[in-house]
Structures are given as structure tokens and as C-alpha cells.
Coordinates of C-alpha atoms in Angstrom, one line a residue:
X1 CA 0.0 0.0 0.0
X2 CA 1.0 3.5 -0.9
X3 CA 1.1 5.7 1.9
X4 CA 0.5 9.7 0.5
X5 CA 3.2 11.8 1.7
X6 CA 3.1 13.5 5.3
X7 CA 3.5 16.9 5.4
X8 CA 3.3 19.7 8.4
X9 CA 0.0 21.4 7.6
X10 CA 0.5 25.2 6.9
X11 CA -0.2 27.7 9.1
X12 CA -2.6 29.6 6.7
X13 CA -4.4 25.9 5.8
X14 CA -4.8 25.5 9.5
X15 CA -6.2 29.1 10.2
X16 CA -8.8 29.0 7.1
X17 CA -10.1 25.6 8.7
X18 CA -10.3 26.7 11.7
X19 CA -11.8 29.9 10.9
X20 CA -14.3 28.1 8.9
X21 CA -15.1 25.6 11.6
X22 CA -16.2 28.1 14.0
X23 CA -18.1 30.2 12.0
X24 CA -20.2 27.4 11.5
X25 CA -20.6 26.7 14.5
X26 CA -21.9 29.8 15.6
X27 CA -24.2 30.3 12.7
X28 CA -25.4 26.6 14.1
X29 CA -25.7 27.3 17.5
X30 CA -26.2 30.9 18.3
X31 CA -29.4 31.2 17.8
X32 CA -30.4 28.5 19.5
X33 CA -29.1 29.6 22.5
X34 CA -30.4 33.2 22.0
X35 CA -34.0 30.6 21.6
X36 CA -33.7 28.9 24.9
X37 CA -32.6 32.4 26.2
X38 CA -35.6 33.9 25.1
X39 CA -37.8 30.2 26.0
X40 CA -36.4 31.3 29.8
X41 CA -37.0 34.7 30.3
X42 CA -40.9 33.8 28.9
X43 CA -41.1 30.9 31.1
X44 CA -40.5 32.9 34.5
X45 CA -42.6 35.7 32.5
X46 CA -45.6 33.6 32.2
X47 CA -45.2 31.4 35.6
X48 CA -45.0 28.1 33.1
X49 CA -42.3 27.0 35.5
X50 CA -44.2 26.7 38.4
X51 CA -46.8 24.9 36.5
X52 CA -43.8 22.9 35.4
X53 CA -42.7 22.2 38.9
X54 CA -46.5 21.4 40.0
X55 CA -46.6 18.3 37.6
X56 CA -43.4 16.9 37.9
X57 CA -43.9 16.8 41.5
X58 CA -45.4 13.5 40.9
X59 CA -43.3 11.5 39.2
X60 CA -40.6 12.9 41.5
X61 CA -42.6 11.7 44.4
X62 CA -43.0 8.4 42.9
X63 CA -39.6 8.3 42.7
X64 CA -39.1 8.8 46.2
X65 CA -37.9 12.0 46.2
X66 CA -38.7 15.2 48.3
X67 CA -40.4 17.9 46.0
X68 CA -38.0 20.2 45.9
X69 CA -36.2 17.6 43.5
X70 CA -38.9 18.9 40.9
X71 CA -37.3 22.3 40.9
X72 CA -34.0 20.9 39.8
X73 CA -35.2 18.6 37.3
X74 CA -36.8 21.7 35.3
X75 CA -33.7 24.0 35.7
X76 CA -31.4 21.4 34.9
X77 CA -33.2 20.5 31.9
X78 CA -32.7 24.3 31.2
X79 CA -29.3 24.4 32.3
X80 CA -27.6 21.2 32.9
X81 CA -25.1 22.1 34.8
X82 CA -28.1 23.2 37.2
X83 CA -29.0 19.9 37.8
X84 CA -26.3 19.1 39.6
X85 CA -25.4 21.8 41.5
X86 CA -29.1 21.6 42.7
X87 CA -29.2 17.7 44.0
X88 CA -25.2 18.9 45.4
X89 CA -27.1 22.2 47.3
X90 CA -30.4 19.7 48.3
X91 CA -27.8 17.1 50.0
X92 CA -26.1 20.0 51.7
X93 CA -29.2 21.3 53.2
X94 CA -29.8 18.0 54.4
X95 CA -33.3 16.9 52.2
X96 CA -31.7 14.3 50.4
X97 CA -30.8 10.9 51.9
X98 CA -27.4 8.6 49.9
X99 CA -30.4 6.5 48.3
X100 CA -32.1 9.9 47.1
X101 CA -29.0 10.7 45.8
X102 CA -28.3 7.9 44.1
X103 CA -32.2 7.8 43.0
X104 CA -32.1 11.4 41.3
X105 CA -28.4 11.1 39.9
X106 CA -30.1 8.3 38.0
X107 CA -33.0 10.3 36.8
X108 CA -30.7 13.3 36.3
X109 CA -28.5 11.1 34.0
X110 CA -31.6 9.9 32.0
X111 CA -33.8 13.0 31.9
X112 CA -33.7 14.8 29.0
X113 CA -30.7 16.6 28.2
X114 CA -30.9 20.8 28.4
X115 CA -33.2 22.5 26.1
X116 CA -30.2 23.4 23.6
X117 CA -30.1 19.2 22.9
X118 CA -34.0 19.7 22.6
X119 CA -33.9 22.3 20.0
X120 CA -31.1 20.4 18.0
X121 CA -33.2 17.3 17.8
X122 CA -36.1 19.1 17.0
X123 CA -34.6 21.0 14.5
X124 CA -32.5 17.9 12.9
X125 CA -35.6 15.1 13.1
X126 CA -38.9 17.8 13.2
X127 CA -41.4 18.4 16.0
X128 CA -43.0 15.4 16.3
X129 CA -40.2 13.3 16.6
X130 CA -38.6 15.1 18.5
X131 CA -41.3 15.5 20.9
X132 CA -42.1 12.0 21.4
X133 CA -37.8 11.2 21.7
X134 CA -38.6 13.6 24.5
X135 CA -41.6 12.0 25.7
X136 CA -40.0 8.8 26.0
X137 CA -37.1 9.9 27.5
X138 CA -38.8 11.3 30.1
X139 CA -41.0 8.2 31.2
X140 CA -37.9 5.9 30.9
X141 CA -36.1 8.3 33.2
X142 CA -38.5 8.0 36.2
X143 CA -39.6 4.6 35.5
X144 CA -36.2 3.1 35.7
X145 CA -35.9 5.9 38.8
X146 CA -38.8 4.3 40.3
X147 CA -37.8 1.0 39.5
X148 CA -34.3 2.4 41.4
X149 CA -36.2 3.6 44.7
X150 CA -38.4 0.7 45.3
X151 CA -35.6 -1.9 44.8
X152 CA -33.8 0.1 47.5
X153 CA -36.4 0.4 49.5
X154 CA -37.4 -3.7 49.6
X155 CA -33.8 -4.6 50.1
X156 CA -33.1 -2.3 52.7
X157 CA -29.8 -1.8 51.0
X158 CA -27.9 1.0 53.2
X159 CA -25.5 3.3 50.5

């Protein structure tokens, strides 16, 4: 096999691509983000996140959870790095046992991703798909969650 010939790539080469590769990017991705901005400001606007926070205090409870888990699930979908700096500030204050912690790190994990993941699908695969990739996300989350707790709580496992 012929092997083409190695060469140091020139600087210039290396600048266009590069140059190129961002400005895609941010075409790409700036306005989503300016979207999701503009989804958050609305959403405190409008109070839609504490009708949010109202329904997914159910699955969180089924999930053995304390409701203030429902908070961080909704601003960590939002911002992701949220999430976790909410269950971290939740153990601190003391409402989260090891098992609710493991628990919700598991939900966390499989909850949907941040809204700028959302919009990407959407935009890639269309609303509908992208809503029911959601949807299912979403119920496989805090059914294996669920699943999680209870199998915790009938072993009496100890973490």
C-alpha cells in the first residue's frame, strides 16, 4: 500500500479551517441559545415553570424524592449544569438521603438533556419526533428511577 506523503499542515491551511469551523458553528448554535434564552425569560414571564414544577412533583414523588427535586429537574433541563449543582445544594441542606441521591443522579442522568439538545433534535428530526424522543425519554427516566427507589427500598440496602 502507498502511503500519500506527510506533510506539516500550513499555518494559513490550519487558520482558514479553523476559521471556517467556527463560523459554523456559531451560525449553528447561536441562535439556539439566543432561543432557549428567550424560552427562559418567557417561562419565569408567564409562571409556566411553576406549573412545570406542579406536575413533575409526581413523578418525582414516585420516585421517592422530596419535591424540591422537581425544581431541579426543570432548571437542569434548562441548564444542565443546574441539575447538579441543585441535588449537590439539596444534600447539603440535608433533604436528600445517599439513596435519594443515588435515586435522582439516576433520573438526572436519563432525563432529558438541556433544552439546547431539545432544539437540536427538534430542528434535525422535526417536532414530532422530536417531541415524542422527548416524551420517552422522560417516562424511561423516572420509570427506571422508580424501579431504582423501590428496589432500594425492599432490600433495605444502606448506600
Amino acid at each position: 500500500m502507498e502511503l500519500p506523503p506527510l506533510r506539516v499542515p500550513g499555518i494559513v491551511n490550519v487558520l482558514t479551517k479553523t476559521f471556517v469551523r467556527v463560523k459554523w458553528y456559531l451560525q449553528e448554535v447561536v441562535p439556539l441559545f439566543l432561543l432557549a434564552s428567550f424560552i427562559l425569560w418567557l417561562g419565569k414571564i408567564t409562571g409556566v415553570f411553576a406549573v412545570l414544577e406542579n406536575a413533575m412533583k409526581t413523578p418525582v414523588a414516585l420516585a421517592g424524592l422530596p419535591e424540591a427535586c422537581a425544581k431541579v429537574f426543570i432548571y437542569g433541563f434548562l441548564r444542565r449544569d443546574y441539575g447538579a449543582a441543585g441535588l449537590y445544594d439539596l444534600s447539603k441542606e440535608g433533604h436528600l438521603s445517599n439513596e435519594n441521591i443515588a435515586v435522582a443522579c439516576v433520573a438526572l442522568t436519563l432525563f432529558l438533556p438541556c433544552i439546547a439538545q431539545f432544539l437540536v433534535n427538534v430542528r434535525e428530526r422535526g417536532w414530532k419526533t422530536g417531541l415524542v424522543i422527548s416524551a420517552i425519554t422522560l417516562v424511561l427516566a423516572f420509570t427506571v428511577s422508580v424501579a431504582l427507589n423501590y428496589a432500594l427500598v425492599q432490600t433495605g440496602i444502606k448506600l
